[in-house]
PDB file of C-alpha atoms and ligand atoms in Angstrom:
ATOM      1  CA  MET A   9       8.981  21.619   3.628  1.00  0.00           C
ATOM      2  CA  LYS A  10       7.932  22.195   0.050  1.00  0.00           C
ATOM      3  CA  LEU A  11       9.594  20.124  -2.597  1.00  0.00           C
ATOM      4  CA  VAL A  12       9.203  20.918  -6.395  1.00  0.00           C
ATOM      5  CA  VAL A  13       9.267  17.956  -8.758  1.00  0.00           C
ATOM      6  CA  ALA A  14      10.654  19.516 -11.967  1.00  0.00           C
ATOM      7  CA  THR A  15       8.709  17.457 -14.485  1.00  0.00           C
ATOM      8  CA  ARG A  16       6.048  18.126 -16.982  1.00  0.00           C
ATOM      9  CA  ASN A  17       5.368  14.491 -17.353  1.00  0.00           C
ATOM     10  CA  ARG A  18       2.198  13.691 -15.299  1.00  0.00           C
ATOM     11  CA  ASP A  19       2.966   9.898 -15.297  1.00  0.00           C
ATOM     12  CA  LYS A  20       6.508  10.389 -13.887  1.00  0.00           C
ATOM     13  CA  LEU A  21       5.084  12.865 -11.232  1.00  0.00           C
ATOM     14  CA  LYS A  22       2.461  10.347 -10.127  1.00  0.00           C
ATOM     15  CA  GLU A  23       5.115   7.630  -9.498  1.00  0.00           C
ATOM     16  CA  ILE A  24       7.524  10.096  -7.821  1.00  0.00           C
ATOM     17  CA  LYS A  25       4.751  11.498  -5.498  1.00  0.00           C
ATOM     18  CA  THR A  26       3.871   7.962  -4.424  1.00  0.00           C
ATOM     19  CA  LEU A  27       7.466   7.090  -3.831  1.00  0.00           C
ATOM     20  CA  LEU A  28       8.047  10.204  -1.745  1.00  0.00           C
ATOM     21  CA  LYS A  29       5.062   9.644   0.490  1.00  0.00           C
ATOM     22  CA  ASP A  30       6.933   8.730   3.590  1.00  0.00           C
ATOM     23  CA  LEU A  31       9.034  11.968   3.617  1.00  0.00           C
ATOM     24  CA  PRO A  32       8.056  15.039   5.565  1.00  0.00           C
ATOM     25  CA  VAL A  33       7.694  17.097   2.333  1.00  0.00           C
ATOM     26  CA  LYS A  34       4.753  18.376   0.270  1.00  0.00           C
ATOM     27  CA  ALA A  35       5.421  17.703  -3.381  1.00  0.00           C
ATOM     28  CA  PHE A  36       4.425  20.250  -6.061  1.00  0.00           C
ATOM     29  CA  SER A  37       4.761  19.881  -9.764  1.00  0.00           C
ATOM     30  CA  LEU A  38       5.780  22.599 -12.216  1.00  0.00           C
ATOM     31  CA  ASN A  39       2.071  22.922 -12.948  1.00  0.00           C
ATOM     32  CA  SER A  40       1.669  24.684  -9.703  1.00  0.00           C
ATOM     33  CA  PHE A  41       3.872  27.576 -10.818  1.00  0.00           C
ATOM     34  CA  LYS A  42       3.517  30.093 -13.633  1.00  0.00           C
ATOM     35  CA  GLY A  43       6.193  31.140 -16.070  1.00  0.00           C
ATOM     36  CA  VAL A  44       8.731  28.418 -15.399  1.00  0.00           C
ATOM     37  CA  PRO A  45      10.791  28.299 -18.667  1.00  0.00           C
ATOM     38  CA  ASP A  46      11.178  25.097 -20.618  1.00  0.00           C
ATOM     39  CA  ILE A  47      14.606  23.617 -19.986  1.00  0.00           C
ATOM     40  CA  ILE A  48      16.398  22.422 -23.007  1.00  0.00           C
ATOM     41  CA  GLU A  49      17.530  18.831 -22.559  1.00  0.00           C
ATOM     42  CA  ASP A  50      20.615  18.882 -24.581  1.00  0.00           C
ATOM     43  CA  GLY A  51      22.889  16.876 -22.315  1.00  0.00           C
ATOM     44  CA  SER A  52      24.625  13.870 -23.721  1.00  0.00           C
ATOM     45  CA  THR A  53      23.834  11.767 -20.574  1.00  0.00           C
ATOM     46  CA  LEU A  54      20.697  11.362 -18.257  1.00  0.00           C
ATOM     47  CA  GLU A  55      22.755  12.765 -15.392  1.00  0.00           C
ATOM     48  CA  GLU A  56      23.666  15.921 -17.269  1.00  0.00           C
ATOM     49  CA  ASN A  57      20.035  16.522 -18.097  1.00  0.00           C
ATOM     50  CA  ALA A  58      18.782  15.750 -14.542  1.00  0.00           C
ATOM     51  CA  ARG A  59      21.383  18.127 -13.042  1.00  0.00           C
ATOM     52  CA  LYS A  60      20.455  20.870 -15.469  1.00  0.00           C
ATOM     53  CA  LYS A  61      16.680  20.427 -14.872  1.00  0.00           C
ATOM     54  CA  ALA A  62      17.097  20.520 -11.099  1.00  0.00           C
ATOM     55  CA  ALA A  63      19.551  23.428 -10.879  1.00  0.00           C
ATOM     56  CA  GLN A  64      17.849  25.651 -13.301  1.00  0.00           C
ATOM     57  CA  THR A  65      14.364  25.131 -11.781  1.00  0.00           C
ATOM     58  CA  SER A  66      15.724  25.702  -8.308  1.00  0.00           C
ATOM     59  CA  ARG A  67      17.407  28.863  -9.371  1.00  0.00           C
ATOM     60  CA  PHE A  68      14.306  30.137 -11.135  1.00  0.00           C
ATOM     61  CA  LEU A  69      11.756  29.198  -8.377  1.00  0.00           C
ATOM     62  CA  LYS A  70      14.251  29.634  -5.463  1.00  0.00           C
ATOM     63  CA  LYS A  71      12.977  26.328  -4.141  1.00  0.00           C
ATOM     64  CA  PHE A  72      14.086  22.844  -3.037  1.00  0.00           C
ATOM     65  CA  VAL A  73      13.724  20.695  -6.348  1.00  0.00           C
ATOM     66  CA  VAL A  74      14.136  17.146  -7.528  1.00  0.00           C
ATOM     67  CA  ALA A  75      14.411  16.334 -11.220  1.00  0.00           C
ATOM     68  CA  ASP A  76      14.190  13.030 -12.973  1.00  0.00           C
ATOM     69  CA  ASP A  77      15.799  12.176 -16.335  1.00  0.00           C
ATOM     70  CA  SER A  78      15.119   8.701 -17.502  1.00  0.00           C
ATOM     71  CA  GLY A  79      15.298   6.433 -20.463  1.00  0.00           C
ATOM     72  CA  LEU A  80      15.416   2.996 -22.006  1.00  0.00           C
ATOM     73  CA  GLU A  81      18.610   1.562 -23.277  1.00  0.00           C
ATOM     74  CA  VAL A  82      18.355  -1.319 -25.747  1.00  0.00           C
ATOM     75  CA  GLU A  83      21.403  -3.475 -26.340  1.00  0.00           C
ATOM     76  CA  PHE A  84      20.676  -4.333 -29.962  1.00  0.00           C
ATOM     77  CA  LEU A  85      20.350  -0.535 -30.712  1.00  0.00           C
ATOM     78  CA  ASN A  86      23.693   0.209 -29.029  1.00  0.00           C
ATOM     79  CA  GLY A  87      21.943   1.922 -26.116  1.00  0.00           C
ATOM     80  CA  ASP A  88      19.292   3.875 -28.060  1.00  0.00           C
ATOM     81  CA  PRO A  89      16.860   5.493 -27.490  1.00  0.00           C
ATOM     82  CA  GLY A  90      18.596   6.322 -24.094  1.00  0.00           C
ATOM     83  CA  VAL A  91      18.696  10.040 -23.590  1.00  0.00           C
ATOM     84  CA  TYR A  92      16.305  10.450 -26.536  1.00  0.00           C
ATOM     85  CA  SER A  93      13.597   8.164 -25.175  1.00  0.00           C
ATOM     86  CA  ALA A  94      10.940  10.870 -24.980  1.00  0.00           C
ATOM     87  CA  ARG A  95      11.450  11.961 -28.660  1.00  0.00           C
ATOM     88  CA  PHE A  96      12.513   8.681 -30.177  1.00  0.00           C
ATOM     89  CA  SER A  97      10.197   8.899 -33.044  1.00  0.00           C
ATOM     90  CA  GLY A  98      10.830  12.488 -33.840  1.00  0.00           C
ATOM     91  CA  LYS A  99       8.902  15.707 -33.454  1.00  0.00           C
ATOM     92  CA  GLY A 100       5.519  15.202 -32.025  1.00  0.00           C
ATOM     93  CA  ALA A 101       6.535  11.770 -30.672  1.00  0.00           C
ATOM     94  CA  THR A 102       3.909   9.979 -28.463  1.00  0.00           C
ATOM     95  CA  TYR A 103       4.304   6.955 -26.311  1.00  0.00           C
ATOM     96  CA  LYS A 104       2.438   4.981 -29.000  1.00  0.00           C
ATOM     97  CA  SER A 105       4.650   6.178 -31.864  1.00  0.00           C
ATOM     98  CA  ASN A 106       7.793   5.586 -29.859  1.00  0.00           C
ATOM     99  CA  ASN A 107       6.735   2.008 -29.004  1.00  0.00           C
ATOM    100  CA  GLU A 108       5.799   1.289 -32.603  1.00  0.00           C
ATOM    101  CA  LYS A 109       9.198   2.430 -33.781  1.00  0.00           C
ATOM    102  CA  LEU A 110      10.997   0.232 -31.179  1.00  0.00           C
ATOM    103  CA  LEU A 111       8.961  -2.724 -32.230  1.00  0.00           C
ATOM    104  CA  ARG A 112       9.672  -2.060 -35.836  1.00  0.00           C
ATOM    105  CA  LEU A 113      13.454  -1.827 -35.240  1.00  0.00           C
ATOM    106  CA  LEU A 114      13.485  -5.067 -33.310  1.00  0.00           C
ATOM    107  CA  LYS A 115      11.270  -6.906 -35.751  1.00  0.00           C
ATOM    108  CA  ASP A 116      12.421 -10.615 -36.093  1.00  0.00           C
ATOM    109  CA  ILE A 117      15.163 -10.039 -33.562  1.00  0.00           C
ATOM    110  CA  PRO A 118      15.323 -13.127 -31.257  1.00  0.00           C
ATOM    111  CA  PRO A 119      14.595 -12.998 -27.521  1.00  0.00           C
ATOM    112  CA  ALA A 120      18.300 -13.427 -26.557  1.00  0.00           C
ATOM    113  CA  LYS A 121      19.016 -10.125 -28.405  1.00  0.00           C
ATOM    114  CA  ARG A 122      16.200  -8.051 -26.995  1.00  0.00           C
ATOM    115  CA  LYS A 123      18.037  -7.181 -23.748  1.00  0.00           C
ATOM    116  CA  ALA A 124      17.185  -3.679 -22.457  1.00  0.00           C
ATOM    117  CA  CYS A 125      17.760  -1.475 -19.301  1.00  0.00           C
ATOM    118  CA  PHE A 126      15.601   1.234 -17.880  1.00  0.00           C
ATOM    119  CA  LYS A 127      17.639   3.956 -16.227  1.00  0.00           C
ATOM    120  CA  CYS A 128      16.611   6.842 -14.010  1.00  0.00           C
ATOM    121  CA  VAL A 129      18.764   9.662 -12.556  1.00  0.00           C
ATOM    122  CA  ILE A 130      17.368  11.847  -9.911  1.00  0.00           C
ATOM    123  CA  ALA A 131      19.146  15.217  -9.132  1.00  0.00           C
ATOM    124  CA  VAL A 132      18.340  17.177  -5.976  1.00  0.00           C
ATOM    125  CA  ALA A 133      19.069  20.956  -5.952  1.00  0.00           C
ATOM    126  CA  ASP A 134      18.521  23.781  -3.470  1.00  0.00           C
ATOM    127  CA  LYS A 135      19.329  27.476  -3.881  1.00  0.00           C
ATOM    128  CA  GLY A 136      20.235  26.803  -7.527  1.00  0.00           C
ATOM    129  CA  LYS A 137      22.876  24.198  -6.872  1.00  0.00           C
ATOM    130  CA  VAL A 138      22.768  20.441  -7.174  1.00  0.00           C
ATOM    131  CA  ILE A 139      23.385  18.868  -3.811  1.00  0.00           C
ATOM    132  CA  GLY A 140      23.207  15.214  -4.830  1.00  0.00           C
ATOM    133  CA  VAL A 141      22.461  12.741  -7.656  1.00  0.00           C
ATOM    134  CA  SER A 142      21.080   9.162  -7.420  1.00  0.00           C
ATOM    135  CA  GLU A 143      20.741   6.554 -10.171  1.00  0.00           C
ATOM    136  CA  GLY A 144      18.569   3.502 -10.548  1.00  0.00           C
ATOM    137  CA  LYS A 145      18.579   0.679 -13.162  1.00  0.00           C
ATOM    138  CA  CYS A 146      16.210  -2.081 -13.939  1.00  0.00           C
ATOM    139  CA  ASN A 147      17.296  -4.780 -16.432  1.00  0.00           C
ATOM    140  CA  GLY A 148      14.874  -6.654 -18.689  1.00  0.00           C
ATOM    141  CA  LYS A 149      14.017  -7.311 -22.289  1.00  0.00           C
ATOM    142  CA  ILE A 150      11.768  -5.981 -24.922  1.00  0.00           C
ATOM    143  CA  GLY A 151       8.650  -8.016 -25.779  1.00  0.00           C
ATOM    144  CA  PHE A 152       7.321  -8.750 -29.253  1.00  0.00           C
ATOM    145  CA  LYS A 153       4.127  -6.901 -28.791  1.00  0.00           C
ATOM    146  CA  SER A 154       2.494  -4.232 -26.627  1.00  0.00           C
ATOM    147  CA  ALA A 155       0.944  -5.725 -23.462  1.00  0.00           C
ATOM    148  CA  GLY A 156      -0.863  -4.183 -20.473  1.00  0.00           C
ATOM    149  CA  ASP A 157      -2.542  -0.841 -19.799  1.00  0.00           C
ATOM    150  CA  ASN A 158      -0.846   0.387 -16.640  1.00  0.00           C
ATOM    151  CA  GLY A 159       2.164   2.620 -16.370  1.00  0.00           C
ATOM    152  CA  PHE A 160       3.282   4.798 -19.230  1.00  0.00           C
ATOM    153  CA  GLY A 161       5.935   5.243 -21.927  1.00  0.00           C
ATOM    154  CA  TYR A 162       7.666   2.029 -22.820  1.00  0.00           C
ATOM    155  CA  ASP A 163       6.091   0.022 -19.940  1.00  0.00           C
ATOM    156  CA  PRO A 164       3.921  -2.106 -22.403  1.00  0.00           C
ATOM    157  CA  LEU A 165       7.042  -3.350 -24.089  1.00  0.00           C
ATOM    158  CA  PHE A 166       9.402  -3.767 -21.087  1.00  0.00           C
ATOM    159  CA  ILE A 167       9.606  -7.239 -19.253  1.00  0.00           C
ATOM    160  CA  PRO A 168      11.864  -6.960 -16.223  1.00  0.00           C
ATOM    161  CA  ASP A 169      14.167  -9.777 -15.481  1.00  0.00           C
ATOM    162  CA  SER A 170      12.653 -12.642 -13.443  1.00  0.00           C
ATOM    163  CA  PHE A 171       9.082 -11.714 -14.603  1.00  0.00           C
ATOM    164  CA  LYS A 172       6.931 -12.981 -17.500  1.00  0.00           C
ATOM    165  CA  LYS A 173       4.892  -9.823 -17.697  1.00  0.00           C
ATOM    166  CA  THR A 174       5.495  -6.224 -18.746  1.00  0.00           C
ATOM    167  CA  PHE A 175       5.628  -3.182 -16.433  1.00  0.00           C
ATOM    168  CA  ALA A 176       2.258  -2.245 -17.947  1.00  0.00           C
ATOM    169  CA  GLN A 177       0.774  -5.509 -16.804  1.00  0.00           C
ATOM    170  CA  MET A 178       1.945  -4.903 -13.183  1.00  0.00           C
ATOM    171  CA  SER A 179       0.123  -2.755 -10.543  1.00  0.00           C
ATOM    172  CA  GLN A 180       1.844   0.519  -9.784  1.00  0.00           C
ATOM    173  CA  ALA A 181       2.867  -0.938  -6.390  1.00  0.00           C
ATOM    174  CA  GLN A 182       4.463  -3.915  -8.003  1.00  0.00           C
ATOM    175  CA  LYS A 183       6.347  -1.700 -10.511  1.00  0.00           C
ATOM    176  CA  ASN A 184       7.434   0.492  -7.726  1.00  0.00           C
ATOM    177  CA  LYS A 185       9.010  -2.326  -5.915  1.00  0.00           C
ATOM    178  CA  ILE A 186      11.552  -2.996  -8.691  1.00  0.00           C
ATOM    179  CA  SER A 187      11.716  -0.013 -10.980  1.00  0.00           C
ATOM    180  CA  HIS A 188      14.678   2.132 -11.902  1.00  0.00           C
ATOM    181  CA  ARG A 189      12.760   5.140 -10.464  1.00  0.00           C
ATOM    182  CA  SER A 190      12.158   3.494  -7.109  1.00  0.00           C
ATOM    183  CA  ILE A 191      15.855   2.726  -6.826  1.00  0.00           C
ATOM    184  CA  ALA A 192      16.929   6.118  -7.802  1.00  0.00           C
ATOM    185  CA  LEU A 193      14.469   7.711  -5.421  1.00  0.00           C
ATOM    186  CA  ALA A 194      15.646   5.530  -2.567  1.00  0.00           C
ATOM    187  CA  GLY A 195      19.060   7.134  -2.901  1.00  0.00           C
ATOM    188  CA  ALA A 196      17.498  10.600  -3.458  1.00  0.00           C
ATOM    189  CA  LYS A 197      15.393  10.293  -0.314  1.00  0.00           C
ATOM    190  CA  LYS A 198      18.610   9.913   1.732  1.00  0.00           C
ATOM    191  CA  ILE A 199      19.982  13.114   0.049  1.00  0.00           C
ATOM    192  CA  ILE A 200      16.740  14.914   0.873  1.00  0.00           C
ATOM    193  CA  SER A 201      16.511  13.691   4.457  1.00  0.00           C
ATOM    194  CA  ASN A 202      20.092  14.733   5.205  1.00  0.00           C
ATOM    195  CA  HIS A 203      19.345  18.118   3.615  1.00  0.00           C
ATOM    196  CA  LEU A 204      16.163  18.595   5.526  1.00  0.00           C
ATOM    197  CA  SER A 205      18.038  18.026   8.848  1.00  0.00           C
ATOM    198  CA  LEU A 206      20.011  21.252   8.147  1.00  0.00           C
ATOM    199  CA  TYR A 207      16.818  23.196   8.376  1.00  0.00           C
ATOM    200  CA  LEU A 208      15.679  21.583  11.800  1.00  0.00           C
TER     201      LEU A 208
HETATM  202  P1  ITT B 320      10.296  15.776 -18.050  1.00  0.00           P
HETATM  203  O1  ITT B 320      11.605  16.007 -18.850  1.00  0.00           O
HETATM  204  O2  ITT B 320       9.387  16.964 -18.008  1.00  0.00           O
HETATM  205  O3  ITT B 320      10.524  15.159 -16.687  1.00  0.00           O
HETATM  206  P2  ITT B 320       9.969  13.691 -20.101  1.00  0.00           P
HETATM  207  O4  ITT B 320       8.880  12.747 -20.448  1.00  0.00           O
HETATM  208  O5  ITT B 320      10.499  14.518 -21.237  1.00  0.00           O
HETATM  209  O6  ITT B 320       9.531  14.700 -18.880  1.00  0.00           O
HETATM  210  P3  ITT B 320      12.494  12.389 -19.958  1.00  0.00           P
HETATM  211  O7  ITT B 320      13.235  13.410 -20.766  1.00  0.00           O
HETATM  212  O8  ITT B 320      13.277  11.825 -18.734  1.00  0.00           O
HETATM  213  O9  ITT B 320      11.064  12.963 -19.417  1.00  0.00           O
HETATM  214  O10 ITT B 320      12.097  11.153 -20.868  1.00  0.00           O
HETATM  215  C1  ITT B 320      11.902   9.997 -20.376  1.00  0.00           C
HETATM  216  C2  ITT B 320      10.997   9.091 -21.349  1.00  0.00           C
HETATM  217  O11 ITT B 320      11.555   7.795 -21.205  1.00  0.00           O
HETATM  218  C3  ITT B 320       9.668   9.198 -21.001  1.00  0.00           C
HETATM  219  O12 ITT B 320       8.874  10.190 -21.808  1.00  0.00           O
HETATM  220  C4  ITT B 320       9.128   7.782 -21.317  1.00  0.00           C
HETATM  221  O13 ITT B 320       8.899   7.720 -22.715  1.00  0.00           O
HETATM  222  C5  ITT B 320      10.306   6.909 -20.989  1.00  0.00           C
HETATM  223  N1  ITT B 320      10.311   6.507 -19.627  1.00  0.00           N
HETATM  224  C6  ITT B 320      10.973   6.970 -18.508  1.00  0.00           C
HETATM  225  N2  ITT B 320      10.706   6.216 -17.476  1.00  0.00           N
HETATM  226  C7  ITT B 320       9.787   5.375 -17.880  1.00  0.00           C
HETATM  227  C8  ITT B 320       9.020   4.288 -17.150  1.00  0.00           C
HETATM  228  O14 ITT B 320       9.163   4.149 -15.787  1.00  0.00           O
HETATM  229  N3  ITT B 320       8.249   3.570 -17.877  1.00  0.00           N
HETATM  230  C9  ITT B 320       8.150   3.681 -19.147  1.00  0.00           C
HETATM  231  N4  ITT B 320       8.774   4.598 -19.895  1.00  0.00           N
HETATM  232  C10 ITT B 320       9.529   5.412 -19.250  1.00  0.00           C
END
């Protein structure tokens, strides 16, 4: 069974493919298809955006699809960047410019006030309709400087609870054991497996 991962983010795709390895599906990214229109992520929640990406991609490609919408919520910033995580520092935002902005906004803020939570919502769609949604969270705090070269996005700044290192200082396998994405995908895998059984 073919499964399309509706993302243009190669880093997310890599993690999702690894986490889906034990399912009897072959995962393809949007890069394997021509002409898939860009989806405007104008939802006010991660779930709205994940549902929209999954449903529209499935409708357009007529395929079985998963979509991930994720973001970092920082307590001191009242939940920002949240749904705006990818474009936090404005037009042309990069991982680096987003991280620099976050460090700037948290300059001189003490450790106790640097709490943050990574969230991931995975929506699963077939025949243009969402058939299930799963969410994962990972609590932690924002460090005082960028540390580590692994992972992507805000990983060099995010120190998960019970650890003294950032996601970017962990191996992919270690991050995958505790991450928001792995928790969301564990739920999504149940939705996918149940759905696949309909085709057997
Ligand atoms: P698609 O919409 O094409 O999937 P995107 O990068 O725009 O790609 P999102 O809208 O979900 O995806 O934005 C999520 C952003 O949050 C992402 O660009 C990263 O900056 C950040 N992010 C999400 N998961 C992360 C993780 O596991 N580690 C670090 N940063 C993460």
